[in-house]
């Protein structure tokens, strides 16, 4: 029979191991975030186990223990980027969409990426894109449940195009707008789209899509 005095020690050891594992995972994700901030494109093929391990100062096997595949690693880094930008897709509504967009565009200025086109194909970006579309579709449906599906999709699609980093980059790179001016312009246009489905007279302005 084990000495009862060893039980608290064992519990302490387990907590210590769990704490160290959490700290190591945090260091790995932080290293991934640092790396993608330095990339000149959204191509994450350079975000490998080896690259992250070197940046985090751990062995590749340690990274594997926390993330079985590179997709798991990329998803964790994407979640970190969204958290850093203050984005929670499940909380998006038409009322706060402008503020969320402002935070996203502000976060872009901390990256070395020159442009977002072509659309990234990494699974982390595909997953984030799907969640953004679902958030917009839900927000539009909640704000204008009376609209036909096709019109709701059209409105959500317009908002998605405006929210896209490519729209922001076009205004900044192609038209020479300052970052804050590009953000304000996109926020203003988003507000016009929202007004189109919430007019004072009750007549929806977007009627060409059936």
mmCIF file of C-alpha atoms in Angstrom:
data_model
loop_
_atom_site.group_PDB
_atom_site.id
_atom_site.type_symbol
_atom_site.label_atom_id
_atom_site.label_comp_id
_atom_site.label_asym_id
_atom_site.label_seq_id
_atom_site.Cartn_x
_atom_site.Cartn_y
_atom_site.Cartn_z
ATOM 1 C CA UNK A 1 0.000 0.000 0.000
ATOM 2 C CA UNK A 2 1.379 3.383 -0.998
ATOM 3 C CA UNK A 3 2.274 5.843 1.702
ATOM 4 C CA UNK A 4 -0.528 8.413 1.932
ATOM 5 C CA UNK A 5 2.099 11.118 2.155
ATOM 6 C CA UNK A 6 3.054 10.430 -1.462
ATOM 7 C CA UNK A 7 -0.426 11.319 -2.775
ATOM 8 C CA UNK A 8 -0.077 15.113 -2.380
ATOM 9 C CA UNK A 9 3.400 14.867 -3.900
ATOM 10 C CA UNK A 10 2.060 12.959 -6.900
ATOM 11 C CA UNK A 11 -0.747 15.499 -7.373
ATOM 12 C CA UNK A 12 1.799 18.302 -7.162
ATOM 13 C CA UNK A 13 4.009 16.597 -9.753
ATOM 14 C CA UNK A 14 1.033 16.178 -12.102
ATOM 15 C CA UNK A 15 0.105 19.844 -11.778
ATOM 16 C CA UNK A 16 3.705 20.844 -12.378
ATOM 17 C CA UNK A 17 3.925 18.703 -15.513
ATOM 18 C CA UNK A 18 0.629 20.082 -16.810
ATOM 19 C CA UNK A 19 1.791 23.627 -16.148
ATOM 20 C CA UNK A 20 5.096 23.050 -17.929
ATOM 21 C CA UNK A 21 3.301 21.434 -20.878
ATOM 22 C CA UNK A 22 0.967 24.436 -21.150
ATOM 23 C CA UNK A 23 3.935 26.809 -21.037
ATOM 24 C CA UNK A 24 5.719 24.846 -23.763
ATOM 25 C CA UNK A 25 2.607 24.838 -25.945
ATOM 26 C CA UNK A 26 2.269 28.587 -25.443
ATOM 27 C CA UNK A 27 5.895 29.086 -26.465
ATOM 28 C CA UNK A 28 5.363 27.011 -29.616
ATOM 29 C CA UNK A 29 2.228 28.923 -30.656
ATOM 30 C CA UNK A 30 3.906 32.256 -29.897
ATOM 31 C CA UNK A 31 6.844 31.202 -32.076
ATOM 32 C CA UNK A 32 4.458 30.348 -34.910
ATOM 33 C CA UNK A 33 2.789 33.738 -34.566
ATOM 34 C CA UNK A 34 6.163 35.492 -34.690
ATOM 35 C CA UNK A 35 7.115 33.613 -37.847
ATOM 36 C CA UNK A 36 3.945 34.378 -39.809
ATOM 37 C CA UNK A 37 4.243 38.046 -38.876
ATOM 38 C CA UNK A 38 7.574 37.982 -40.715
ATOM 39 C CA UNK A 39 6.338 36.177 -43.854
ATOM 40 C CA UNK A 40 5.955 38.324 -46.972
ATOM 41 C CA UNK A 41 2.879 36.383 -48.104
ATOM 42 C CA UNK A 42 0.089 34.327 -46.580
ATOM 43 C CA UNK A 43 1.727 31.174 -47.907
ATOM 44 C CA UNK A 44 2.311 29.190 -44.730
ATOM 45 C CA UNK A 45 4.338 26.375 -46.255
ATOM 46 C CA UNK A 46 7.281 27.827 -44.360
ATOM 47 C CA UNK A 47 5.452 27.330 -41.056
ATOM 48 C CA UNK A 48 6.919 23.873 -40.509
ATOM 49 C CA UNK A 49 7.578 21.853 -37.383
ATOM 50 C CA UNK A 50 11.301 22.485 -37.813
ATOM 51 C CA UNK A 51 10.950 26.257 -38.273
ATOM 52 C CA UNK A 52 8.659 26.598 -35.267
ATOM 53 C CA UNK A 53 10.859 24.339 -33.133
ATOM 54 C CA UNK A 54 13.935 26.435 -33.908
ATOM 55 C CA UNK A 55 12.130 29.692 -33.123
ATOM 56 C CA UNK A 56 10.627 28.293 -29.911
ATOM 57 C CA UNK A 57 13.913 26.765 -28.792
ATOM 58 C CA UNK A 58 12.511 23.246 -28.478
ATOM 59 C CA UNK A 59 12.997 19.981 -30.329
ATOM 60 C CA UNK A 60 10.825 18.960 -33.277
ATOM 61 C CA UNK A 61 9.552 15.985 -31.288
ATOM 62 C CA UNK A 62 8.269 18.402 -28.658
ATOM 63 C CA UNK A 63 6.241 20.236 -31.300
ATOM 64 C CA UNK A 64 4.876 16.888 -32.538
ATOM 65 C CA UNK A 65 3.759 15.980 -29.021
ATOM 66 C CA UNK A 66 1.603 19.091 -28.840
ATOM 67 C CA UNK A 67 0.449 19.166 -32.478
ATOM 68 C CA UNK A 68 0.109 15.792 -34.271
ATOM 69 C CA UNK A 69 0.008 17.397 -37.734
ATOM 70 C CA UNK A 70 0.962 20.698 -39.309
ATOM 71 C CA UNK A 71 -2.736 21.405 -39.770
ATOM 72 C CA UNK A 72 -3.190 21.301 -35.990
ATOM 73 C CA UNK A 73 -0.224 23.640 -35.647
ATOM 74 C CA UNK A 74 -1.504 26.044 -38.289
ATOM 75 C CA UNK A 75 -5.000 26.063 -36.772
ATOM 76 C CA UNK A 76 -3.534 26.928 -33.367
ATOM 77 C CA UNK A 77 -1.504 29.774 -34.852
ATOM 78 C CA UNK A 78 -4.567 31.066 -36.721
ATOM 79 C CA UNK A 79 -6.551 31.008 -33.472
ATOM 80 C CA UNK A 80 -3.762 33.036 -31.864
ATOM 81 C CA UNK A 81 -3.834 35.608 -34.673
ATOM 82 C CA UNK A 82 -7.605 35.959 -34.346
ATOM 83 C CA UNK A 83 -7.272 36.409 -30.586
ATOM 84 C CA UNK A 84 -4.531 39.006 -31.081
ATOM 85 C CA UNK A 85 -6.837 40.885 -33.465
ATOM 86 C CA UNK A 86 -9.723 40.658 -30.986
ATOM 87 C CA UNK A 87 -11.888 38.613 -33.357
ATOM 88 C CA UNK A 88 -14.490 36.111 -32.152
ATOM 89 C CA UNK A 89 -16.623 35.074 -35.093
ATOM 90 C CA UNK A 90 -19.355 33.689 -32.856
ATOM 91 C CA UNK A 91 -19.880 37.201 -31.442
ATOM 92 C CA UNK A 92 -20.170 39.020 -34.792
ATOM 93 C CA UNK A 93 -23.380 40.971 -35.431
ATOM 94 C CA UNK A 94 -24.223 43.675 -37.949
ATOM 95 C CA UNK A 95 -24.083 46.151 -35.072
ATOM 96 C CA UNK A 96 -20.447 45.393 -34.214
ATOM 97 C CA UNK A 97 -19.225 44.395 -37.680
ATOM 98 C CA UNK A 98 -17.555 47.758 -38.290
ATOM 99 C CA UNK A 99 -15.610 47.546 -35.033
ATOM 100 C CA UNK A 100 -14.535 43.958 -35.719
ATOM 101 C CA UNK A 101 -13.400 44.937 -39.218
ATOM 102 C CA UNK A 102 -11.434 47.849 -37.777
ATOM 103 C CA UNK A 103 -9.590 45.492 -35.432
ATOM 104 C CA UNK A 104 -8.833 43.054 -38.265
ATOM 105 C CA UNK A 105 -7.427 45.767 -40.527
ATOM 106 C CA UNK A 106 -5.406 47.262 -37.662
ATOM 107 C CA UNK A 107 -3.834 43.859 -37.073
ATOM 108 C CA UNK A 108 -2.777 43.631 -40.745
ATOM 109 C CA UNK A 109 -0.374 46.513 -40.210
ATOM 110 C CA UNK A 110 1.664 44.306 -37.872
ATOM 111 C CA UNK A 111 2.446 41.805 -40.655
ATOM 112 C CA UNK A 112 5.136 41.901 -43.339
ATOM 113 C CA UNK A 113 2.708 40.557 -45.969
ATOM 114 C CA UNK A 114 2.709 42.732 -49.067
ATOM 115 C CA UNK A 115 -0.615 41.548 -50.482
ATOM 116 C CA UNK A 116 -3.209 38.854 -49.857
ATOM 117 C CA UNK A 117 -3.804 37.740 -53.430
ATOM 118 C CA UNK A 118 -4.014 35.001 -54.495
ATOM 119 C CA UNK A 119 -6.329 33.598 -51.851
ATOM 120 C CA UNK A 120 -4.342 31.449 -49.395
ATOM 121 C CA UNK A 121 -5.086 27.714 -49.660
ATOM 122 C CA UNK A 122 -3.717 26.668 -46.282
ATOM 123 C CA UNK A 123 -6.297 24.715 -44.281
ATOM 124 C CA UNK A 124 -6.108 27.246 -41.450
ATOM 125 C CA UNK A 125 -7.166 30.024 -43.834
ATOM 126 C CA UNK A 126 -9.906 27.877 -45.373
ATOM 127 C CA UNK A 127 -11.296 27.147 -41.906
ATOM 128 C CA UNK A 128 -11.123 30.815 -40.896
ATOM 129 C CA UNK A 129 -12.815 31.833 -44.152
ATOM 130 C CA UNK A 130 -15.645 29.359 -43.559
ATOM 131 C CA UNK A 131 -16.189 30.654 -40.023
ATOM 132 C CA UNK A 132 -16.215 34.245 -41.260
ATOM 133 C CA UNK A 133 -18.843 33.414 -43.916
ATOM 134 C CA UNK A 134 -20.968 31.556 -41.381
ATOM 135 C CA UNK A 135 -20.732 34.503 -38.983
ATOM 136 C CA UNK A 136 -21.869 36.950 -41.669
ATOM 137 C CA UNK A 137 -24.708 34.710 -42.842
ATOM 138 C CA UNK A 138 -25.902 34.339 -39.256
ATOM 139 C CA UNK A 139 -25.628 38.080 -38.560
ATOM 140 C CA UNK A 140 -27.609 38.991 -41.688
ATOM 141 C CA UNK A 141 -30.250 36.334 -40.995
ATOM 142 C CA UNK A 142 -30.711 37.652 -37.456
ATOM 143 C CA UNK A 143 -30.964 41.257 -38.642
ATOM 144 C CA UNK A 144 -33.257 40.620 -41.632
ATOM 145 C CA UNK A 145 -35.013 37.250 -41.276
ATOM 146 C CA UNK A 146 -37.673 38.313 -43.768
ATOM 147 C CA UNK A 147 -35.226 38.441 -46.675
ATOM 148 C CA UNK A 148 -35.194 35.531 -49.141
ATOM 149 C CA UNK A 149 -32.154 33.283 -48.876
ATOM 150 C CA UNK A 150 -30.635 34.588 -52.108
ATOM 151 C CA UNK A 151 -30.813 38.196 -50.915
ATOM 152 C CA UNK A 152 -29.376 37.325 -47.508
ATOM 153 C CA UNK A 153 -26.497 35.542 -49.210
ATOM 154 C CA UNK A 154 -25.936 38.530 -51.492
ATOM 155 C CA UNK A 155 -25.754 40.916 -48.531
ATOM 156 C CA UNK A 156 -23.472 38.592 -46.569
ATOM 157 C CA UNK A 157 -21.287 38.214 -49.656
ATOM 158 C CA UNK A 158 -20.988 41.979 -50.100
ATOM 159 C CA UNK A 159 -19.973 42.391 -46.469
ATOM 160 C CA UNK A 160 -17.460 39.580 -46.849
ATOM 161 C CA UNK A 161 -15.860 41.268 -49.860
ATOM 162 C CA UNK A 162 -15.566 44.517 -47.910
ATOM 163 C CA UNK A 163 -14.167 42.726 -44.859
ATOM 164 C CA UNK A 164 -11.512 40.998 -46.959
ATOM 165 C CA UNK A 165 -7.908 42.143 -46.466
ATOM 166 C CA UNK A 166 -7.693 42.394 -50.264
ATOM 167 C CA UNK A 167 -10.174 45.317 -50.212
ATOM 168 C CA UNK A 168 -8.125 47.093 -47.572
ATOM 169 C CA UNK A 169 -4.863 46.456 -49.414
ATOM 170 C CA UNK A 170 -6.309 47.712 -52.698
ATOM 171 C CA UNK A 171 -7.247 51.023 -51.106
ATOM 172 C CA UNK A 172 -3.874 51.368 -49.399
ATOM 173 C CA UNK A 173 -1.619 50.025 -52.160
ATOM 174 C CA UNK A 174 -3.610 50.929 -55.267
ATOM 175 C CA UNK A 175 -5.135 54.217 -54.179
ATOM 176 C CA UNK A 176 -2.573 55.467 -51.701
ATOM 177 C CA UNK A 177 -4.954 55.800 -48.763
ATOM 178 C CA UNK A 178 -3.566 55.729 -45.257
ATOM 179 C CA UNK A 179 -4.500 52.634 -43.291
ATOM 180 C CA UNK A 180 -6.942 54.457 -41.023
ATOM 181 C CA UNK A 181 -8.586 56.210 -43.990
ATOM 182 C CA UNK A 182 -9.014 52.909 -45.839
ATOM 183 C CA UNK A 183 -10.585 51.391 -42.734
ATOM 184 C CA UNK A 184 -13.006 54.304 -42.335
ATOM 185 C CA UNK A 185 -13.990 54.117 -46.008
ATOM 186 C CA UNK A 186 -14.757 50.412 -45.769
ATOM 187 C CA UNK A 187 -16.659 50.887 -42.501
ATOM 188 C CA UNK A 188 -18.763 53.587 -44.165
ATOM 189 C CA UNK A 189 -19.597 51.364 -47.132
ATOM 190 C CA UNK A 190 -20.427 48.462 -44.823
ATOM 191 C CA UNK A 191 -22.850 50.748 -42.998
ATOM 192 C CA UNK A 192 -24.552 51.557 -46.308
ATOM 193 C CA UNK A 193 -25.004 47.852 -47.050
ATOM 194 C CA UNK A 194 -26.490 47.301 -43.593
ATOM 195 C CA UNK A 195 -28.837 50.277 -44.088
ATOM 196 C CA UNK A 196 -29.998 48.731 -47.351
ATOM 197 C CA UNK A 197 -31.613 45.865 -45.456
ATOM 198 C CA UNK A 198 -32.819 48.007 -42.552
ATOM 199 C CA UNK A 199 -34.409 51.074 -44.202
ATOM 200 C CA UNK A 200 -36.677 53.359 -42.178
ATOM 201 C CA UNK A 201 -39.613 52.949 -44.547
ATOM 202 C CA UNK A 202 -39.534 49.175 -44.331
ATOM 203 C CA UNK A 203 -38.677 48.654 -48.016
ATOM 204 C CA UNK A 204 -35.573 46.579 -48.550
ATOM 205 C CA UNK A 205 -33.246 48.334 -50.972
ATOM 206 C CA UNK A 206 -31.581 45.193 -52.306
ATOM 207 C CA UNK A 207 -34.223 43.825 -54.651
ATOM 208 C CA UNK A 208 -32.375 42.713 -57.770
ATOM 209 C CA UNK A 209 -31.432 39.306 -56.352
ATOM 210 C CA UNK A 210 -34.261 36.807 -56.248
#
